[in-house]
Short mmCIF file of N, CA and C in Angstrom, two decimals:
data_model
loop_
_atom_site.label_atom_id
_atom_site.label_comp_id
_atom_site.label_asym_id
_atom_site.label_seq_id
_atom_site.Cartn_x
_atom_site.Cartn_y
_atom_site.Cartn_z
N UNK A 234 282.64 35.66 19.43
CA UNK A 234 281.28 36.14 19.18
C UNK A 234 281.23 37.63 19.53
N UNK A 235 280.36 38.52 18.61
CA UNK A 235 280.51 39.82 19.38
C UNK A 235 278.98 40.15 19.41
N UNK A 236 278.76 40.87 19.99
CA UNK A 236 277.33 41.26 20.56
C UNK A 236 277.77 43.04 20.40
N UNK A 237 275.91 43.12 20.02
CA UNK A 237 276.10 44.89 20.19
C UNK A 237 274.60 45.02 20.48
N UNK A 238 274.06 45.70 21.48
CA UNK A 238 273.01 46.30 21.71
C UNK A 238 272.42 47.66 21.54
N UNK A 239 271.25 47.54 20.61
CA UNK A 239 270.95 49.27 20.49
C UNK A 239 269.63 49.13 20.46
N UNK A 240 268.81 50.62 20.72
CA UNK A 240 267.59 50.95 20.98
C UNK A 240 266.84 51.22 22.31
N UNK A 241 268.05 51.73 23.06
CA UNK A 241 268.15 52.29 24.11
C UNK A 241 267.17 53.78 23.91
N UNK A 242 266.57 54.62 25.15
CA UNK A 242 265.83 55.50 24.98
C UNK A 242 265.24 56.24 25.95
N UNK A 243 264.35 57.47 25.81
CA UNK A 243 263.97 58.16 26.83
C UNK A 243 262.28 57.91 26.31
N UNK A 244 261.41 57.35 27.40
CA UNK A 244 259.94 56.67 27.47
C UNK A 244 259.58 56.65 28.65
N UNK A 245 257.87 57.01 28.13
CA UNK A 245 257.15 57.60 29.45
C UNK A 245 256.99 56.41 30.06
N UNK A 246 256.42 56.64 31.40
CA UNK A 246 256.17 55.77 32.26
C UNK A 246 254.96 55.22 31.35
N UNK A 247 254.61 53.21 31.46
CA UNK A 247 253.51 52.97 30.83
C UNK A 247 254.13 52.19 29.25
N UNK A 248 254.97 53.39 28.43
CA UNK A 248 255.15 53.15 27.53
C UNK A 248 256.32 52.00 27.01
N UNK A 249 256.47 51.55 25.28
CA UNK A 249 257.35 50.74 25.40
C UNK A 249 258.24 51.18 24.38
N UNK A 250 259.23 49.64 24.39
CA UNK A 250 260.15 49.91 24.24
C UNK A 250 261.13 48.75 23.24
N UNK A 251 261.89 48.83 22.06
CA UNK A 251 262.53 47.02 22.25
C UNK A 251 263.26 47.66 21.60
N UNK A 252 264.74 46.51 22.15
CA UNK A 252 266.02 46.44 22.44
C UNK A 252 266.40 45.50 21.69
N UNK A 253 267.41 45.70 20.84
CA UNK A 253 267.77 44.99 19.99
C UNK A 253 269.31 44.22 19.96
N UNK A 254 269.69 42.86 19.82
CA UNK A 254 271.24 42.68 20.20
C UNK A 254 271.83 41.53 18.96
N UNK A 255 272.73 42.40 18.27
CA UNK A 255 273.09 41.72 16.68
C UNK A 255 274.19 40.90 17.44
N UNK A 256 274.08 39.55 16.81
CA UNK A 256 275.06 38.76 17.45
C UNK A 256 275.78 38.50 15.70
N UNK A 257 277.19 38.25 15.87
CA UNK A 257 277.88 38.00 14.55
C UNK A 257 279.24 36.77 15.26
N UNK A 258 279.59 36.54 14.29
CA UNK A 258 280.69 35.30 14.66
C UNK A 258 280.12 34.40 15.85
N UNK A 259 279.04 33.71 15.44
CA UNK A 259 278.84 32.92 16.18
C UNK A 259 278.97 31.54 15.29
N UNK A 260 279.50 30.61 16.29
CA UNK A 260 279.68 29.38 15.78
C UNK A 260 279.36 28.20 16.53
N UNK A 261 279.19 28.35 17.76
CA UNK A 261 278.62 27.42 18.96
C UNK A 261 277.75 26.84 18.33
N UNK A 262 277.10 25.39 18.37
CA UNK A 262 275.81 24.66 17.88
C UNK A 262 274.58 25.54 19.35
N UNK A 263 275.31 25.42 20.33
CA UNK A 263 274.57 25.56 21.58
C UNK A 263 275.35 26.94 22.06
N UNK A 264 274.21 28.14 22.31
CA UNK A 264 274.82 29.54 22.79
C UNK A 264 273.20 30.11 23.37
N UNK A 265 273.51 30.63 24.39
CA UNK A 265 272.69 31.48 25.07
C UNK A 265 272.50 32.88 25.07
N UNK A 266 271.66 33.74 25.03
CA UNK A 266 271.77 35.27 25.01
C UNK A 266 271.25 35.39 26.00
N UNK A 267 272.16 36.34 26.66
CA UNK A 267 270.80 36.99 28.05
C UNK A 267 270.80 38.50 28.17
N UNK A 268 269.93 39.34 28.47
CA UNK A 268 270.02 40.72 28.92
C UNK A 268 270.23 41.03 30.02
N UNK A 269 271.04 41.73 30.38
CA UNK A 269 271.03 42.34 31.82
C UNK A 269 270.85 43.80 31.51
N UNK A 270 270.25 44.28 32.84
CA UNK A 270 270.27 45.13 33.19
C UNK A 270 271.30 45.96 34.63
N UNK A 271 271.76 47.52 34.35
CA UNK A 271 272.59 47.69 35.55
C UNK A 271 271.66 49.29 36.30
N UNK A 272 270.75 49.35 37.02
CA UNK A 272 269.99 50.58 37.30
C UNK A 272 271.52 51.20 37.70
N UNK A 273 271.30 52.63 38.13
CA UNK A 273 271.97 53.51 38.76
C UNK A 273 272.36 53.32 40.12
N UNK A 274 273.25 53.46 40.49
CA UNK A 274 273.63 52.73 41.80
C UNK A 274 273.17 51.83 41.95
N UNK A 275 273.39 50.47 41.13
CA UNK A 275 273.08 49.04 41.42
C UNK A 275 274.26 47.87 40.52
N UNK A 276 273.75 46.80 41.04
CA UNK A 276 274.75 45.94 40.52
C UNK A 276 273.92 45.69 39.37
N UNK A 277 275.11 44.76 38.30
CA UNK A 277 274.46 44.72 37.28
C UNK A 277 273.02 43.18 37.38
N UNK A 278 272.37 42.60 36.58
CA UNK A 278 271.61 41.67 36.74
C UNK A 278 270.63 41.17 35.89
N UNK A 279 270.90 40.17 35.49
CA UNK A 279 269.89 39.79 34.61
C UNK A 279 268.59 39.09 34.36
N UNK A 280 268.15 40.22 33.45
CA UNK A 280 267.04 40.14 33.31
C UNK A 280 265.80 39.18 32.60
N UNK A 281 266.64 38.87 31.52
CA UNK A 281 266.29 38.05 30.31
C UNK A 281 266.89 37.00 29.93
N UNK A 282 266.71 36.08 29.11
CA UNK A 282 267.48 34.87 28.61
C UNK A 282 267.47 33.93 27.92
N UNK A 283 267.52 33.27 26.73
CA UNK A 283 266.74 32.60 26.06
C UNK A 283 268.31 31.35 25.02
N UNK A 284 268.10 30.53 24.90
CA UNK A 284 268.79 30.10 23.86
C UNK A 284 269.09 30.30 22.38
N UNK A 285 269.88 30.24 21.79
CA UNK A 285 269.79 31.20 20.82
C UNK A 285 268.65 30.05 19.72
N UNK A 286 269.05 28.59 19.97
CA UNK A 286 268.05 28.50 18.88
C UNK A 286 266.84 27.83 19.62
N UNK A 287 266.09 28.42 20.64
CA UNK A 287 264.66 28.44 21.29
C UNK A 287 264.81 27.77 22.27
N UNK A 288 263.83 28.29 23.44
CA UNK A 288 263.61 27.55 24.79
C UNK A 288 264.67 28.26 25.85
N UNK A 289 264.58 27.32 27.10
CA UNK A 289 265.47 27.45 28.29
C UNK A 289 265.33 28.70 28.51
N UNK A 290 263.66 29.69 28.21
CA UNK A 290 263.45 31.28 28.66
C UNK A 290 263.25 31.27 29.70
N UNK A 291 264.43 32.67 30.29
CA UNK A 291 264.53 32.72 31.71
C UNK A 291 263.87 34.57 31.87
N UNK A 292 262.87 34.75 33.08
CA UNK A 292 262.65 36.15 32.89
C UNK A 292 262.77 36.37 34.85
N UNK A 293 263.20 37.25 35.19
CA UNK A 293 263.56 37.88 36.31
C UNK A 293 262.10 38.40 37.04
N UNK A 294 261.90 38.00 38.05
CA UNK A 294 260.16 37.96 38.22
C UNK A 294 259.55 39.31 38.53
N UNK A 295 260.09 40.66 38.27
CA UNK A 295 259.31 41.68 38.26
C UNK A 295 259.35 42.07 37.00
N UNK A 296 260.28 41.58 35.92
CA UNK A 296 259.66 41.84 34.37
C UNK A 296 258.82 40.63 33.68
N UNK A 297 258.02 40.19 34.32
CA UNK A 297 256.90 38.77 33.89
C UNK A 297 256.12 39.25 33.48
N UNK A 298 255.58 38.99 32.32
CA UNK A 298 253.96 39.47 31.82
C UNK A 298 254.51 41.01 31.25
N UNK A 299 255.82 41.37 31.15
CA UNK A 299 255.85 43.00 30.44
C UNK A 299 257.30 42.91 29.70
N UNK A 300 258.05 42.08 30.06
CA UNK A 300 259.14 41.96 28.82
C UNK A 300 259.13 40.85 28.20
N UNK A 301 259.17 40.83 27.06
CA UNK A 301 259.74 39.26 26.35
C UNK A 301 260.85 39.72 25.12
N UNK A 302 261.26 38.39 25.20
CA UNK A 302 262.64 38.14 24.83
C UNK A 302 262.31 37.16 23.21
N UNK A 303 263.11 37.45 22.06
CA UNK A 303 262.68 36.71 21.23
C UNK A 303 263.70 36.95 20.31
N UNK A 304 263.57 35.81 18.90
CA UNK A 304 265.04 35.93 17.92
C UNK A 304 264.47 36.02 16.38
N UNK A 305 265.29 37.00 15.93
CA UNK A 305 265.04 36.14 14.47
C UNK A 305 266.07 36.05 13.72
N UNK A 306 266.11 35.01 13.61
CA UNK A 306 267.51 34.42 13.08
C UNK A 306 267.92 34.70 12.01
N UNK A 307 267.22 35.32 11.28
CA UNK A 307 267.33 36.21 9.49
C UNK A 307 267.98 37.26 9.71
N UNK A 308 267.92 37.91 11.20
CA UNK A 308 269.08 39.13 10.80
C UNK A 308 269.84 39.02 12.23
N UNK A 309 269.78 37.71 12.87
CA UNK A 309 270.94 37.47 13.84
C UNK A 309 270.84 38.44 14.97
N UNK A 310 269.51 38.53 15.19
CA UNK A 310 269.32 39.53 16.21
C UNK A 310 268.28 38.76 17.33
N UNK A 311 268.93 39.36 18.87
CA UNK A 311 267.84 38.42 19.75
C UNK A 311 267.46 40.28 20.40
N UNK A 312 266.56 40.23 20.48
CA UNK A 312 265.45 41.11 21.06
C UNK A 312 264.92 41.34 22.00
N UNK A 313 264.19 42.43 22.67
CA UNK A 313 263.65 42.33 24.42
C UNK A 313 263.03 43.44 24.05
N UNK A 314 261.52 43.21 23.77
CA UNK A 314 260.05 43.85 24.01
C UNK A 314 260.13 44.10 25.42
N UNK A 315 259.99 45.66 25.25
CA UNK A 315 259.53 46.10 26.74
C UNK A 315 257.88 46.85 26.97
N UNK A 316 257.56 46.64 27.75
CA UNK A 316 255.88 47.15 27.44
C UNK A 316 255.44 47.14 29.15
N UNK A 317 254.55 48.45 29.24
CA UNK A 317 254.11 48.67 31.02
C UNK A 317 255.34 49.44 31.78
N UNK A 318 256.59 49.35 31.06
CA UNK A 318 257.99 50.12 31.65
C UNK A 318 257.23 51.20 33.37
N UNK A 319 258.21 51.23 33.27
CA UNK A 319 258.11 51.76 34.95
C UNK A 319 259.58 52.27 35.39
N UNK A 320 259.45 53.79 36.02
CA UNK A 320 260.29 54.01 36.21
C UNK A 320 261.97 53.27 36.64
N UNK A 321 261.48 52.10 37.69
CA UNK A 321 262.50 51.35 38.61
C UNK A 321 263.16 50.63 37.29
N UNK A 322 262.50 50.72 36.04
CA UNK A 322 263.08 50.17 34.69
C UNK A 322 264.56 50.42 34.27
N UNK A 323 264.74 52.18 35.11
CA UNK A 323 265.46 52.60 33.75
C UNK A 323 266.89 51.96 34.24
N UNK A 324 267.60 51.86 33.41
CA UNK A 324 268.99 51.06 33.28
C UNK A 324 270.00 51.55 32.41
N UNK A 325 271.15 51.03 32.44
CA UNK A 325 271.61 50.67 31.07
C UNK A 325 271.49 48.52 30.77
N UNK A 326 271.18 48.52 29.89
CA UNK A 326 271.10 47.44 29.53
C UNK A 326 272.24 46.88 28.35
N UNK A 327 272.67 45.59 28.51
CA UNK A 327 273.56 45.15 28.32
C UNK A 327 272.90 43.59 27.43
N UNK A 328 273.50 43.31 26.31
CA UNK A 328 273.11 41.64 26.23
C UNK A 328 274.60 41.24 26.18
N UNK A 329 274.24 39.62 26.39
CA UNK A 329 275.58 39.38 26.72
C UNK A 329 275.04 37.55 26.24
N UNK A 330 276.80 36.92 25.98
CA UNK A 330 276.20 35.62 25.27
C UNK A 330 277.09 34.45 26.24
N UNK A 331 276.89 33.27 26.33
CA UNK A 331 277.61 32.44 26.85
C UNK A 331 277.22 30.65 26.06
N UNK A 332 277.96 29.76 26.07
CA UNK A 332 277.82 28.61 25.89
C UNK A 332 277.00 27.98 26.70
N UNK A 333 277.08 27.73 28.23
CA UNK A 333 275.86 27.65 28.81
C UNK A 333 274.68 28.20 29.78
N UNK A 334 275.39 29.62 29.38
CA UNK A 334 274.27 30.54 30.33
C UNK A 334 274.09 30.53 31.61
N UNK A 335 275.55 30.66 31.67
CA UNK A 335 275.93 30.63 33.65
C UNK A 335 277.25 31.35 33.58
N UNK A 336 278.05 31.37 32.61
CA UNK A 336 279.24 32.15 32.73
C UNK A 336 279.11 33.98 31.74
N UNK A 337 278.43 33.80 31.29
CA UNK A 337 278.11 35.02 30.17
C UNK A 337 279.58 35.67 29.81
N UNK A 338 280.26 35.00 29.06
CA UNK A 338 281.45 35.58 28.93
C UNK A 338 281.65 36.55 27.44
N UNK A 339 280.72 36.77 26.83
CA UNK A 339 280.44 37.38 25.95
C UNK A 339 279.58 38.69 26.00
N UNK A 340 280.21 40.29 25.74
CA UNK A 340 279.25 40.99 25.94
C UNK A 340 279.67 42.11 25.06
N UNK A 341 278.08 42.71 25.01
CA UNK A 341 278.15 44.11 23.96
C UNK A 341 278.01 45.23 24.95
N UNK A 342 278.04 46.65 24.19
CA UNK A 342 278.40 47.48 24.87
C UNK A 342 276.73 48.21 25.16
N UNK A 343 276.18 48.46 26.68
CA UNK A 343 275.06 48.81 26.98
C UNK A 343 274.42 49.92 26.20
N UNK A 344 273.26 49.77 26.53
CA UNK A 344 272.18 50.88 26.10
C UNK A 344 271.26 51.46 26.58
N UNK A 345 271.31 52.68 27.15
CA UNK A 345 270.56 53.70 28.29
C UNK A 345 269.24 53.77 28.06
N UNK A 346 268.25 53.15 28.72
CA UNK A 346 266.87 52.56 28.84
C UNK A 346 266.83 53.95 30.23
N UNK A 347 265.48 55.04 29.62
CA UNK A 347 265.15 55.78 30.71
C UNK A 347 263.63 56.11 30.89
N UNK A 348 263.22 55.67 31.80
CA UNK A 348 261.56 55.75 32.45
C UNK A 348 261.23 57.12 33.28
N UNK A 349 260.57 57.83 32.40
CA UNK A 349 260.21 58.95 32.95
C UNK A 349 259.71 59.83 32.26
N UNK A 350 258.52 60.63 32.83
CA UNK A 350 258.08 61.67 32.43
C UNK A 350 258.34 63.02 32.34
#
């Protein structure tokens, strides 16, 4: 499976944002996408998570009520609406895929998410 994430960016505090992650060669009946995020001097961690074909949404409890995660399966892309961003946001962000969404052994190459005015 390969994953690629883009729509990475420079956005004011407040403002938003969505992140886009093309998944191709997938063949699993059952596959998970999740986003992580890695701030600057931090470990990496994720943020987001969803199955690829619906449910089992997982969100990291200081992005509740301001990111969501969603798919559309017409162009094989799973997604992460960002909205309210806040500086402690900025990252590089990463999606990444796994069979059951505990090993994430699948990943694309990040995308520099920056909060600031």
């Amino acid at each position: 499976v390969q994953l690629q994430a883009f729509g990475g960016g420079l956005v004011q505090p407040g403002g938003s944002l969505k992140l886009s992650c093309t998944v191709s060669g997938l063949t699993f009946s059952t596959y998970y996408i999740g986003w992580f995020w890695q701030p600057p001097g931090k470990e990496r961690e994720l943020v987001a998570a969803e199955r690829w074909s619906g449910g089992a949404t997982y969100y990291k409890e200081s992005v509740k009520g301001r990111f969501t995660i969603f798919r559309d399966s017409a162009e094989n892309t799973m997604y992460l609406q960002m909205s309210s961003l806040k500086p402690e946001d900025t990252a590089v962000y990463y999606c990444a895929g796994d069979q059951d969404g505990t090993r994430w052994s699948d990943w694309g190459r990040g995308t520099l998410v920056t909060v600031s005015s």
